[in-house]
PDB file of C-alpha atoms in Angstrom:
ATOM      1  CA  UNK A 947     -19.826 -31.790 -13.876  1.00  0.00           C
ATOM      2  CA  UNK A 948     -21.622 -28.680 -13.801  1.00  0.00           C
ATOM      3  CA  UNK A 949     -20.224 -26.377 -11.047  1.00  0.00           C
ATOM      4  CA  UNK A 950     -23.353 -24.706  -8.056  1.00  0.00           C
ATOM      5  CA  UNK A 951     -24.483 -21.919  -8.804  1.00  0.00           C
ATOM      6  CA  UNK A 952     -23.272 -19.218  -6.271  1.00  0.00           C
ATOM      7  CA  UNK A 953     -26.194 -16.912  -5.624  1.00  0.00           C
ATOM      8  CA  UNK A 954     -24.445 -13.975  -3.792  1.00  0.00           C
ATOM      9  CA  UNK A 955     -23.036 -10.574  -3.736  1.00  0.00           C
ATOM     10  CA  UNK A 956     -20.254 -10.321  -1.675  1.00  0.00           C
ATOM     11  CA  UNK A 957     -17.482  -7.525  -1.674  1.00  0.00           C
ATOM     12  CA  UNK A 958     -14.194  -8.097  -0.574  1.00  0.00           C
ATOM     13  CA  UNK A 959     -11.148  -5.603   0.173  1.00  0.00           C
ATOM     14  CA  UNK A 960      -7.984  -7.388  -0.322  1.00  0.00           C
ATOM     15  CA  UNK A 961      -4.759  -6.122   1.191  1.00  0.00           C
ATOM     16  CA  UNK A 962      -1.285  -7.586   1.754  1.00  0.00           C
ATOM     17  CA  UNK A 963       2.458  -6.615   2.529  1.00  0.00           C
ATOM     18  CA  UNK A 964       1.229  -3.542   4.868  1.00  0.00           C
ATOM     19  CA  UNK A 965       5.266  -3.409   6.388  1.00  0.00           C
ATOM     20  CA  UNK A 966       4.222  -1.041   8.988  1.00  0.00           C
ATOM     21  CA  UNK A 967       7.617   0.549   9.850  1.00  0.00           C
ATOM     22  CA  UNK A 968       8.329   1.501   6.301  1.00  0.00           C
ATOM     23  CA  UNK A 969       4.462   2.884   5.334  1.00  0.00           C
ATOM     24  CA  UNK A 970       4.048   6.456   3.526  1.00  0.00           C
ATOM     25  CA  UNK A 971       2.431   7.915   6.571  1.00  0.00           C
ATOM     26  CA  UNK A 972       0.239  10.072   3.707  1.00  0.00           C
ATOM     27  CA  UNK A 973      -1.423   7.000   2.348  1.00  0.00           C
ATOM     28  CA  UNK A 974      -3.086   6.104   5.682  1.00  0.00           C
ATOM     29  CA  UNK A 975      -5.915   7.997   5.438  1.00  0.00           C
ATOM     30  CA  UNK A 976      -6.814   7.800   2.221  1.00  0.00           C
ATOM     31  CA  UNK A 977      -6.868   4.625   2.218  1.00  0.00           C
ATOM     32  CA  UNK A 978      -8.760   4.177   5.402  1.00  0.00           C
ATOM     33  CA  UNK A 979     -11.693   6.457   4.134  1.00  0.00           C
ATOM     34  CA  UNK A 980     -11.897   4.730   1.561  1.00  0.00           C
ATOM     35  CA  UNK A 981     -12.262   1.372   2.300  1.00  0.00           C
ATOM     36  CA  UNK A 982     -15.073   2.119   4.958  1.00  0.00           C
ATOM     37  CA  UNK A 983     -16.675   3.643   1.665  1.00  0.00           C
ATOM     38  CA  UNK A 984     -16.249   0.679  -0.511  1.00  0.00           C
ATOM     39  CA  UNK A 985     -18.039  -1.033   2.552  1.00  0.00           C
ATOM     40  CA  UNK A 986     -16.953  -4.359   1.849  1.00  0.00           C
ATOM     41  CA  UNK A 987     -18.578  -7.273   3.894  1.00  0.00           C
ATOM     42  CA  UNK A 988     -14.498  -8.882   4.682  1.00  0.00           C
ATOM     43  CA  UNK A 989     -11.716  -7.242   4.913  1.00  0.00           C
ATOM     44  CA  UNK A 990      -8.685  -9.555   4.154  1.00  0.00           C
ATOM     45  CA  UNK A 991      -4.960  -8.950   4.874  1.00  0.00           C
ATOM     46  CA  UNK A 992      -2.616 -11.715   3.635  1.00  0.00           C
ATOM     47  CA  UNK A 993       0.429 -10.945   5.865  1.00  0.00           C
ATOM     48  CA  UNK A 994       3.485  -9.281   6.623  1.00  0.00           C
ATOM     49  CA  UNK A 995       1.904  -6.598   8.361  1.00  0.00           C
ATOM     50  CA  UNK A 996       5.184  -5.544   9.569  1.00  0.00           C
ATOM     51  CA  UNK A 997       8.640  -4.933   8.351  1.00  0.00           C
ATOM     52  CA  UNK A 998      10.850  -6.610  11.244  1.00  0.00           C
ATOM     53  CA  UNK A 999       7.993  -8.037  13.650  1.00  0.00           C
ATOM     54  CA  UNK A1000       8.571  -5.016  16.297  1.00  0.00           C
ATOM     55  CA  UNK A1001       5.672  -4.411  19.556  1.00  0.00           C
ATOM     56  CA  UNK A1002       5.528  -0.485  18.108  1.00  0.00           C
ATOM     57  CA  UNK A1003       4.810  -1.959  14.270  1.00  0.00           C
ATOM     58  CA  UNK A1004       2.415  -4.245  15.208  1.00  0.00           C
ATOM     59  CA  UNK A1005       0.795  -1.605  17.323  1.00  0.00           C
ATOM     60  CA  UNK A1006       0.772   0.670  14.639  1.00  0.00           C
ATOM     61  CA  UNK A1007      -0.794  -2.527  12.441  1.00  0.00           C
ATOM     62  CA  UNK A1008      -3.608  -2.773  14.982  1.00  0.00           C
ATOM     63  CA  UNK A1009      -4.809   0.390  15.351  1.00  0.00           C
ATOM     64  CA  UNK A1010      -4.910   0.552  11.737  1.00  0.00           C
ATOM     65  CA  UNK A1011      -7.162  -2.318  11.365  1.00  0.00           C
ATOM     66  CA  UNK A1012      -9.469  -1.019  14.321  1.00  0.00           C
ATOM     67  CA  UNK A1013     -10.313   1.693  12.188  1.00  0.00           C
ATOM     68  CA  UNK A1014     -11.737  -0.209   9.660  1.00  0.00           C
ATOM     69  CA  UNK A1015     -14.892  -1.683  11.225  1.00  0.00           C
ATOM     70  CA  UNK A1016     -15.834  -4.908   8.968  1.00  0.00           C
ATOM     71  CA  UNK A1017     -15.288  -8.360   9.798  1.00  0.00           C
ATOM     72  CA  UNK A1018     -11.616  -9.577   9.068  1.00  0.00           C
ATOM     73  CA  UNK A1019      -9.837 -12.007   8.075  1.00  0.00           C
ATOM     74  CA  UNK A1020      -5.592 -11.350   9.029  1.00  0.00           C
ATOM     75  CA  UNK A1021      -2.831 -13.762   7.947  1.00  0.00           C
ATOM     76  CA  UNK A1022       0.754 -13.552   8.989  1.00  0.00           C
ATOM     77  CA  UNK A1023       3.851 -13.243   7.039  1.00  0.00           C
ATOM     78  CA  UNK A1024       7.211 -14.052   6.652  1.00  0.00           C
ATOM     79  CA  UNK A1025       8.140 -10.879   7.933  1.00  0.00           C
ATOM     80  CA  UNK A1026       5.798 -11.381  11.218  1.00  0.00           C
ATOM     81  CA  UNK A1027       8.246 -13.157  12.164  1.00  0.00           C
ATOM     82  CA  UNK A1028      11.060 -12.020  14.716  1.00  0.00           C
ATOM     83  CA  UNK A1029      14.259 -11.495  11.792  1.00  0.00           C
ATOM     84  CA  UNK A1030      17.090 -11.257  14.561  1.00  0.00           C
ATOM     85  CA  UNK A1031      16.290 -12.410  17.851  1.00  0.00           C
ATOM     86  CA  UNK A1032      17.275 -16.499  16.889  1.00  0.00           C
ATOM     87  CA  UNK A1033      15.473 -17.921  20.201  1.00  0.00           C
ATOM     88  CA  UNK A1034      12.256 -16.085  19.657  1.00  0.00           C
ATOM     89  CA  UNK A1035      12.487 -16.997  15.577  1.00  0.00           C
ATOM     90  CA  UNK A1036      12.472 -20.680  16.739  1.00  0.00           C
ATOM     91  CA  UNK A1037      10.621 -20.662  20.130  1.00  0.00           C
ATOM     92  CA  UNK A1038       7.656 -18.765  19.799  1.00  0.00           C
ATOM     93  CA  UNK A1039       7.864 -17.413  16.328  1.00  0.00           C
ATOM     94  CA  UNK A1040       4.850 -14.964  16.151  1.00  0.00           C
ATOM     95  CA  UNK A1041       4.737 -14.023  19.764  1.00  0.00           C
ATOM     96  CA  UNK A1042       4.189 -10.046  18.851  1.00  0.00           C
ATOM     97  CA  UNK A1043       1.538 -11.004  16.007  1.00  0.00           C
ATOM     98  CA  UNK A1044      -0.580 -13.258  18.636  1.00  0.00           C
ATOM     99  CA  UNK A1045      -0.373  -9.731  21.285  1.00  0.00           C
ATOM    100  CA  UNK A1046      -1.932  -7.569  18.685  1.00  0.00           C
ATOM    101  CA  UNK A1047      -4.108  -9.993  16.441  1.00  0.00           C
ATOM    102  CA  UNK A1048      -4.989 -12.796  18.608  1.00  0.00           C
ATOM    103  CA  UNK A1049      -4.419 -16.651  18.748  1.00  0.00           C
ATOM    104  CA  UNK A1050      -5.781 -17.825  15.896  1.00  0.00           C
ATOM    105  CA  UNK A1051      -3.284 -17.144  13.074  1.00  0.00           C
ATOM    106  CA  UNK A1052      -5.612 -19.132  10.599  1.00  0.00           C
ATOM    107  CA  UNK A1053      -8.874 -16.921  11.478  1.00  0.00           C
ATOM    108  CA  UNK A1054     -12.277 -17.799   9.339  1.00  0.00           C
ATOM    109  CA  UNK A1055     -14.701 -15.839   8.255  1.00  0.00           C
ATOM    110  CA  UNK A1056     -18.167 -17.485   7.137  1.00  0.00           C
ATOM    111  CA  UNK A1057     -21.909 -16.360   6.627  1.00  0.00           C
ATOM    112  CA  UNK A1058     -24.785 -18.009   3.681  1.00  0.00           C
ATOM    113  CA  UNK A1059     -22.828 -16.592   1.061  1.00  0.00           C
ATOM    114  CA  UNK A1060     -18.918 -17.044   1.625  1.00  0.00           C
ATOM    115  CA  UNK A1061     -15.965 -18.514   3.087  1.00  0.00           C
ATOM    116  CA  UNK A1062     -12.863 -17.222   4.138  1.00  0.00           C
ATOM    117  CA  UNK A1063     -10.364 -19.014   5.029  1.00  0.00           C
ATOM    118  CA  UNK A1064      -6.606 -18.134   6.410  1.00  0.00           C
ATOM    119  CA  UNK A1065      -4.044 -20.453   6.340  1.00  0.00           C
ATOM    120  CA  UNK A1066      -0.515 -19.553   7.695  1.00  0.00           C
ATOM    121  CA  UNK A1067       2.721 -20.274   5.349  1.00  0.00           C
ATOM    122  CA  UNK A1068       4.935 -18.893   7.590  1.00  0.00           C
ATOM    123  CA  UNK A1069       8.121 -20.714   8.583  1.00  0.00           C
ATOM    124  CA  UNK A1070      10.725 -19.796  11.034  1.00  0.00           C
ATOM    125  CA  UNK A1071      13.334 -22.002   9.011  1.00  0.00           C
ATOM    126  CA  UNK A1072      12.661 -20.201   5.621  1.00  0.00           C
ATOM    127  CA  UNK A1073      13.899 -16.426   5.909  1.00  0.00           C
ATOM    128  CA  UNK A1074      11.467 -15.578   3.042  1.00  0.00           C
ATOM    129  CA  UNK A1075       9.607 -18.568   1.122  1.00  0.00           C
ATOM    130  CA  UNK A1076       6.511 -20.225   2.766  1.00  0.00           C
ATOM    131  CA  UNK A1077       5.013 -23.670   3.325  1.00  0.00           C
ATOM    132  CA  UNK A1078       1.835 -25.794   4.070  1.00  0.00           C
ATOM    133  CA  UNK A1079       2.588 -28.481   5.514  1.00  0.00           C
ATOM    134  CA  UNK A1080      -0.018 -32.020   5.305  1.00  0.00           C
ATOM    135  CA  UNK A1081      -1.747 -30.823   8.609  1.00  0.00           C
ATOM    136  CA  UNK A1082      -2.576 -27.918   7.220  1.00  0.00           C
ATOM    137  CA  UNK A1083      -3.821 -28.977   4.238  1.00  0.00           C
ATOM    138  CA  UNK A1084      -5.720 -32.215   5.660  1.00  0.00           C
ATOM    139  CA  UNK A1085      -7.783 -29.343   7.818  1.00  0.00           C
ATOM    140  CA  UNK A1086      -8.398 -27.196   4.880  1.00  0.00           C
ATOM    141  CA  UNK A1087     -10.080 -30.001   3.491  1.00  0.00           C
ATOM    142  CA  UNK A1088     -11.935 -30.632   6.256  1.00  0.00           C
ATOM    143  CA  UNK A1089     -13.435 -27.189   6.813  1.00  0.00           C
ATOM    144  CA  UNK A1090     -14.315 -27.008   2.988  1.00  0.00           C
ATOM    145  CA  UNK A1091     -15.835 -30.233   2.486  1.00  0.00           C
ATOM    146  CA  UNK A1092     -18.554 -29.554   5.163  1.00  0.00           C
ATOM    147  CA  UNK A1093     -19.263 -26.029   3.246  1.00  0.00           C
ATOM    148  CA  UNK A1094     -22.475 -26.127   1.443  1.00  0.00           C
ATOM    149  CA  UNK A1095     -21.711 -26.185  -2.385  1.00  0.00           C
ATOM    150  CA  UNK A1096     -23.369 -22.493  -3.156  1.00  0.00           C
ATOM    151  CA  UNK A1097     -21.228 -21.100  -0.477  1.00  0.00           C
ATOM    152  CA  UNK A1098     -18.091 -18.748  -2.438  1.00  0.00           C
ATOM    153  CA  UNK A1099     -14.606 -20.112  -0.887  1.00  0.00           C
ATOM    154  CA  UNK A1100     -11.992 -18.313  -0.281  1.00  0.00           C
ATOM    155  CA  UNK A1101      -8.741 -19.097   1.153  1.00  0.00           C
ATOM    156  CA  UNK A1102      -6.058 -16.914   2.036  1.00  0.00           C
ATOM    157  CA  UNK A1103      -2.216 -17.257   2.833  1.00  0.00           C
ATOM    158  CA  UNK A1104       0.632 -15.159   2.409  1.00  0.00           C
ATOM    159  CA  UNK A1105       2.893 -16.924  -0.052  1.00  0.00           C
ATOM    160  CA  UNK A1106       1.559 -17.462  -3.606  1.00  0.00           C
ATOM    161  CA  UNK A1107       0.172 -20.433  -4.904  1.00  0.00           C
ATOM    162  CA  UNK A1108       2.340 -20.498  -8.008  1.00  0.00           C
ATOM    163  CA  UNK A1109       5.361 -18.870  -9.357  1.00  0.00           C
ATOM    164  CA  UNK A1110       5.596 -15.670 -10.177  1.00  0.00           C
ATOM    165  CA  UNK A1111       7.719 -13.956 -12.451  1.00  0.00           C
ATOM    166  CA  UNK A1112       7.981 -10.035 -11.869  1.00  0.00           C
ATOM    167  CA  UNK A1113      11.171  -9.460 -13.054  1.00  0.00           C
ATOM    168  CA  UNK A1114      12.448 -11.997 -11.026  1.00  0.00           C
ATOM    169  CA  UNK A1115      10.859 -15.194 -10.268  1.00  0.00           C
ATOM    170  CA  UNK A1116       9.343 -15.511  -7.152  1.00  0.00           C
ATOM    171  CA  UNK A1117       8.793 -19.143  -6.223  1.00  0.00           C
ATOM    172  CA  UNK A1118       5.550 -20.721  -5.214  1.00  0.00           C
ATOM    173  CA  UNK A1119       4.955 -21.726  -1.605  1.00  0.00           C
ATOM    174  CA  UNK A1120       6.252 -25.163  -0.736  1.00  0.00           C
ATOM    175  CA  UNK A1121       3.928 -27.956  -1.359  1.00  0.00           C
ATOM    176  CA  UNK A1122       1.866 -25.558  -3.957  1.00  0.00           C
ATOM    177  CA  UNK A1123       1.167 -28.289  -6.362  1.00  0.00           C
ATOM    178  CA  UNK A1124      -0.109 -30.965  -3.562  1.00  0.00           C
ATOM    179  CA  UNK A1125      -2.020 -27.926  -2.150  1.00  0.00           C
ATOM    180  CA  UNK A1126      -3.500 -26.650  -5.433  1.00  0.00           C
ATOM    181  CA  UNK A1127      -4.816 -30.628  -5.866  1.00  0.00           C
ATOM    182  CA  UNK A1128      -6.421 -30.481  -2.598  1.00  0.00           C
ATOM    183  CA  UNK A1129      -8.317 -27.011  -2.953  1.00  0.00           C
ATOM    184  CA  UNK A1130      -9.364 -28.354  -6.252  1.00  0.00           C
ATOM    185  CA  UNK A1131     -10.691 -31.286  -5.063  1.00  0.00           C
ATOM    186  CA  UNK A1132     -12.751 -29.217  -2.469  1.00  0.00           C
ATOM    187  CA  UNK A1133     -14.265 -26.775  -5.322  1.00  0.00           C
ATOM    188  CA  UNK A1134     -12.278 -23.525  -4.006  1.00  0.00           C
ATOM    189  CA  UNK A1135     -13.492 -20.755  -6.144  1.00  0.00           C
ATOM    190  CA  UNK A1136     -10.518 -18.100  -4.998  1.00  0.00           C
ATOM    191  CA  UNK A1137      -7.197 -17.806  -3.617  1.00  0.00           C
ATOM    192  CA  UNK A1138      -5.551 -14.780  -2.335  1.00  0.00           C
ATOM    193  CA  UNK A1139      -1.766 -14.208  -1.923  1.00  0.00           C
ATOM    194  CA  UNK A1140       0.615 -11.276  -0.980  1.00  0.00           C
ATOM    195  CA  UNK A1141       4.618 -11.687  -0.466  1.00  0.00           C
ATOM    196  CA  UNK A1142       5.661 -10.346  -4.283  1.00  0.00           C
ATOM    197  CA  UNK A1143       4.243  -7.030  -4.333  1.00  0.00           C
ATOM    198  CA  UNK A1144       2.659  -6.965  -7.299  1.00  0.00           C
ATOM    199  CA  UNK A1145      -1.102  -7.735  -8.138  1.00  0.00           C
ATOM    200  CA  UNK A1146      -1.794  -9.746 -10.213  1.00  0.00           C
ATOM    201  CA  UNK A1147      -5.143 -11.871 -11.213  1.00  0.00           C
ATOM    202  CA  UNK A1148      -5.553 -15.168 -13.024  1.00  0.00           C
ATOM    203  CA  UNK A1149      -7.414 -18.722 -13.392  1.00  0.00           C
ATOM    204  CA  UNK A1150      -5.105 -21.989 -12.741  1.00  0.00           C
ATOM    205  CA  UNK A1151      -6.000 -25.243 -14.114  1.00  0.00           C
ATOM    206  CA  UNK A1152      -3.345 -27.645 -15.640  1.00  0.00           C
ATOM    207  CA  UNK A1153      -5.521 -29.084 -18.319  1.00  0.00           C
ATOM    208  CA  UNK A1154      -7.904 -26.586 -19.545  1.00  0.00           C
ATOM    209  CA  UNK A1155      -9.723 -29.586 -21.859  1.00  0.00           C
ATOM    210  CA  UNK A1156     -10.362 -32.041 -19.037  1.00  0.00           C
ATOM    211  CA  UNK A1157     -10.462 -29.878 -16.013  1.00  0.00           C
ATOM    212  CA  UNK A1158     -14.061 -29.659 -14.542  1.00  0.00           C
ATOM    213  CA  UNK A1159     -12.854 -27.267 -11.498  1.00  0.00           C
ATOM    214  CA  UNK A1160     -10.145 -24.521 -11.246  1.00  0.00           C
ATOM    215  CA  UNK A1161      -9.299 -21.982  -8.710  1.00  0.00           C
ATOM    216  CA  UNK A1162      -9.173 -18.246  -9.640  1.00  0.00           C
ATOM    217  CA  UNK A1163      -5.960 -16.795  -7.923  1.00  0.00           C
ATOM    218  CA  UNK A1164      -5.836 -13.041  -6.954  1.00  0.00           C
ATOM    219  CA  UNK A1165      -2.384 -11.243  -5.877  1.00  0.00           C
ATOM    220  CA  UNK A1166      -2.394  -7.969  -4.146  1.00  0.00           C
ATOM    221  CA  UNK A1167       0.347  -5.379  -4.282  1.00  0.00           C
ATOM    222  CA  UNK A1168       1.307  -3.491  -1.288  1.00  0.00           C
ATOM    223  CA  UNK A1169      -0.815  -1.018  -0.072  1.00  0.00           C
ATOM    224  CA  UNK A1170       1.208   1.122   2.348  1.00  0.00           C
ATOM    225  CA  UNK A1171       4.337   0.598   2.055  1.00  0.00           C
ATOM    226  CA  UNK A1172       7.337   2.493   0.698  1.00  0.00           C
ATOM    227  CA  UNK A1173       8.764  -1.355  -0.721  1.00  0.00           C
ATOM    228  CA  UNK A1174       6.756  -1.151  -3.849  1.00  0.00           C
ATOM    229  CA  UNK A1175       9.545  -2.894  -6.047  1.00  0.00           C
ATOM    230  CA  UNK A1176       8.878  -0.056  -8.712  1.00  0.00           C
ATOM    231  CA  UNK A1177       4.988  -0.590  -8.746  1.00  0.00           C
ATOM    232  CA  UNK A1178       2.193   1.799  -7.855  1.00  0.00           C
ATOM    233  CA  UNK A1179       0.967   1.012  -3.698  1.00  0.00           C
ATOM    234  CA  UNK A1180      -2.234  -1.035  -4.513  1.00  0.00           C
ATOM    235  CA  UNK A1181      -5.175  -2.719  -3.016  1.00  0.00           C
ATOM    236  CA  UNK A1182      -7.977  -4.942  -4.404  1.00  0.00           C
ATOM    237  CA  UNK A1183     -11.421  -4.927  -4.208  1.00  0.00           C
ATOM    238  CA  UNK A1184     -12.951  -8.348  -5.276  1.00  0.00           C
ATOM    239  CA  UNK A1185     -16.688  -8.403  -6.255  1.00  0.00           C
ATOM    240  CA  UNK A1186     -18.797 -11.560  -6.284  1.00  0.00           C
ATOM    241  CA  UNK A1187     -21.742 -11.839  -8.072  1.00  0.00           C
ATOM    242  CA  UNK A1188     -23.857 -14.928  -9.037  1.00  0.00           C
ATOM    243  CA  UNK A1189     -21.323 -16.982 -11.086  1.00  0.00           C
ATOM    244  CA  UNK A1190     -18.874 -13.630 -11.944  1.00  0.00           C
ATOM    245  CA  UNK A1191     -15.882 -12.373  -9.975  1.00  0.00           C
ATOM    246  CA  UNK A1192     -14.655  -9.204 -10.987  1.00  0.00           C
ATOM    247  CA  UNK A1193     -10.910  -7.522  -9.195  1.00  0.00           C
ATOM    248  CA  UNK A1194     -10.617  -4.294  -9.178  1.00  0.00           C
ATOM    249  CA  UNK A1195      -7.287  -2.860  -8.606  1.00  0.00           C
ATOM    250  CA  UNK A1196      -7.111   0.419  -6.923  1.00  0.00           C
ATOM    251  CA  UNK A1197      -3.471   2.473  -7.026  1.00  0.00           C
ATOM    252  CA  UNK A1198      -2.353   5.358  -5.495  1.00  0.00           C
ATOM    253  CA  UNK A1199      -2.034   8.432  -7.677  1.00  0.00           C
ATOM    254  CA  UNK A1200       0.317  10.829  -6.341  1.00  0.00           C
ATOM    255  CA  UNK A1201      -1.247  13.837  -8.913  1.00  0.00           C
ATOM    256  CA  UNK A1202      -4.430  13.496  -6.868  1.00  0.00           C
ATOM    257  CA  UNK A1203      -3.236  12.249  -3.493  1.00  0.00           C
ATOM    258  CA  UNK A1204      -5.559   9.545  -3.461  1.00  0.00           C
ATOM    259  CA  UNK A1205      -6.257   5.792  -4.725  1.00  0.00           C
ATOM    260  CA  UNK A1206      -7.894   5.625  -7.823  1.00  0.00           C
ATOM    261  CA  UNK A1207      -9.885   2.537  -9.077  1.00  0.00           C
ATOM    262  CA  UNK A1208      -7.903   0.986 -12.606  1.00  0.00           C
ATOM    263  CA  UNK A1209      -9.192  -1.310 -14.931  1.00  0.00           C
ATOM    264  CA  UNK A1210     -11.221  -4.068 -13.939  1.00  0.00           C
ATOM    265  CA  UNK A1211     -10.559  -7.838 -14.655  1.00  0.00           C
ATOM    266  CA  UNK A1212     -13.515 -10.214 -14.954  1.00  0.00           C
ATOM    267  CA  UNK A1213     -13.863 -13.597 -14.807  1.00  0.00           C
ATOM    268  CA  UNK A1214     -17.369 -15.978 -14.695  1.00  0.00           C
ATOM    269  CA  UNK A1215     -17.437 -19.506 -14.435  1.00  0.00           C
ATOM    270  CA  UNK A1216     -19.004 -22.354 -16.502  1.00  0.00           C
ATOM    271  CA  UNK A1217     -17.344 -25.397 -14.777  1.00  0.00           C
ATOM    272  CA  UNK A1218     -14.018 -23.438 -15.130  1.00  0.00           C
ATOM    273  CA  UNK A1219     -12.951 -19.621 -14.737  1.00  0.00           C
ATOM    274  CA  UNK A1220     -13.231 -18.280 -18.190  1.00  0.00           C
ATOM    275  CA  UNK A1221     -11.549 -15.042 -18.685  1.00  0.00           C
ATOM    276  CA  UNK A1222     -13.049 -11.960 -19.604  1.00  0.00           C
ATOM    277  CA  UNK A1223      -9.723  -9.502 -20.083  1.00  0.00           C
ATOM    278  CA  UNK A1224      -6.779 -10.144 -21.406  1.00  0.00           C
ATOM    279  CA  UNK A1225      -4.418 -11.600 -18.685  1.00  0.00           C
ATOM    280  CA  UNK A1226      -1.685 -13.837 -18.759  1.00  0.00           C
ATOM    281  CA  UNK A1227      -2.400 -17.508 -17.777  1.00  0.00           C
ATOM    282  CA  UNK A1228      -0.858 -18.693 -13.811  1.00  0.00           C
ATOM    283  CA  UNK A1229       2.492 -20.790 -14.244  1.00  0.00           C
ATOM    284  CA  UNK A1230       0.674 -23.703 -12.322  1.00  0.00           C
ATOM    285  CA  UNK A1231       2.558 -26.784 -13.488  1.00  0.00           C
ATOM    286  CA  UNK A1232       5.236 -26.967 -10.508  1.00  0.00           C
TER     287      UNK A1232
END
């Protein structure tokens, strides 16, 4: 079945795994200048915006984000979530993120050309890995269905869709292959992930000869913080036009004090993502 044709041009900036409380303060304005001049129509953040869930990080977190005036769309994190105070963990687990960011912790961002939707993984059980649960996923569908079919979606969560392997494997979020099924099904173009620190851009489909829909999954690195796991602080900027996506890494370059724009990884779609760099294929068959 031949896949809508998608008649807009729509730049997104894609951060993740901000960890205010362990950011190079010298990367702050850099990046802030320039993100206002990429002037991207969404900003997304897919979680941890803090390193231990403190009032003064997510303060700091805030006033970050107010500087950047674009619409938004903000995800929590594993590490939103209180680490050592048990009661709060299980009671009221993102108590400081709904102070500084609001109630809605799966936020939506839609106009005639896109999407964007946040969906939190979360869990105060799970010290680190993520889940959707059914709920989650039986509202997802709902939203999407109802989308007009040459509207880009987007969905956004902290914990990736499918493994990872960066050195160490970094498991999917729980439920990712019940999930994945679901978004298909619904004709999401993109998904965007944080939580391994490491960017990292692909297509996912489990049968590339019968598949008439796949999902194009984007990782970002971390922008801010001094937790880079041995990679350069990075950010993403993701440009839609007609039927071609193309994610631009941007990484901090210490020789220039600045972020500098790296190569580019394109992808257009006939039915299915086809790639138009070399990247390795997504792990997508857990």
């Amino acid at each position: 079945m031949q896949e809508p044709a998608h008649n807009s041009e729509v730049r997104i900036v894609h951060l993740s795994d901000l960890h205010f409380g362990t950011v190079l303060p010298k990367l702050i304005e850099p990046l802030v200048g320039l993100i206002i001049e990429l002037c991207p129509r969404v900003l997304v953040v897919s979680g941890d915006l803090t390193q231990r869930a403190k009032s003064s990080q997510f303060a700091a977190a805030a006033a970050f984000m107010k500087r950047i005036p674009v619409s938004k769309v903000v995800v929590p994190g594993n590490h939103d979530i209180k680490l050592w105070n048990v009661i709060r963990r299980f009671v009221d687990p993102l108590t400081n993120y709904r102070r500084y960011f609001g109630e809605k912790v799966e936020p939506m961002y839609q106009d005639n050309d896109i999407v964007v939707i946040g969906v939190n993984t979360a869990r105060s059980l799970t010290w680190k890995g993520g889940r959707i649960s059914y709920v989650q996923m039986n509202r997802l569908s709902s939203r999407l269905v109802e989308v007009p079919a040459n509207v880009f979606k987007v969905v956004v969560m902290h914990h990736p869709i499918i493994p990872l392997s960066q050195g160490t494997v970094i498991p999917a979020v729980g439920r990712s292959r019940k999930a994945r099924d679901i978004l298909e099904s619904v004709r999401t173009d993109v998904i965007m992930a944080g939580h391994a620190h490491h960017r990292h851009a692909c297509r996912t489909e489990r049968q590339l000869e019968t598949s008439e829909h796949s999902i194009l999954v984007i990782q970002a690195g971390t922008a801010l913080s001094r937790r880079n796991r041995g990679m350069p602080n990075s950010f993403n900027v993701v440009d839609v036009k007609g039927e071609a996506v193309t994610v631009t890494p941007y990484e901090w370059l210490e020789t220039r004090s600045d972020f500098k724009a790296v190569s580019s990884i394109r992808f257009a779609k006939r039915g299915i993502w086809e790639q138009a760099t070399e990247e390795p294929e997504c792990q997508a068959d857990n």
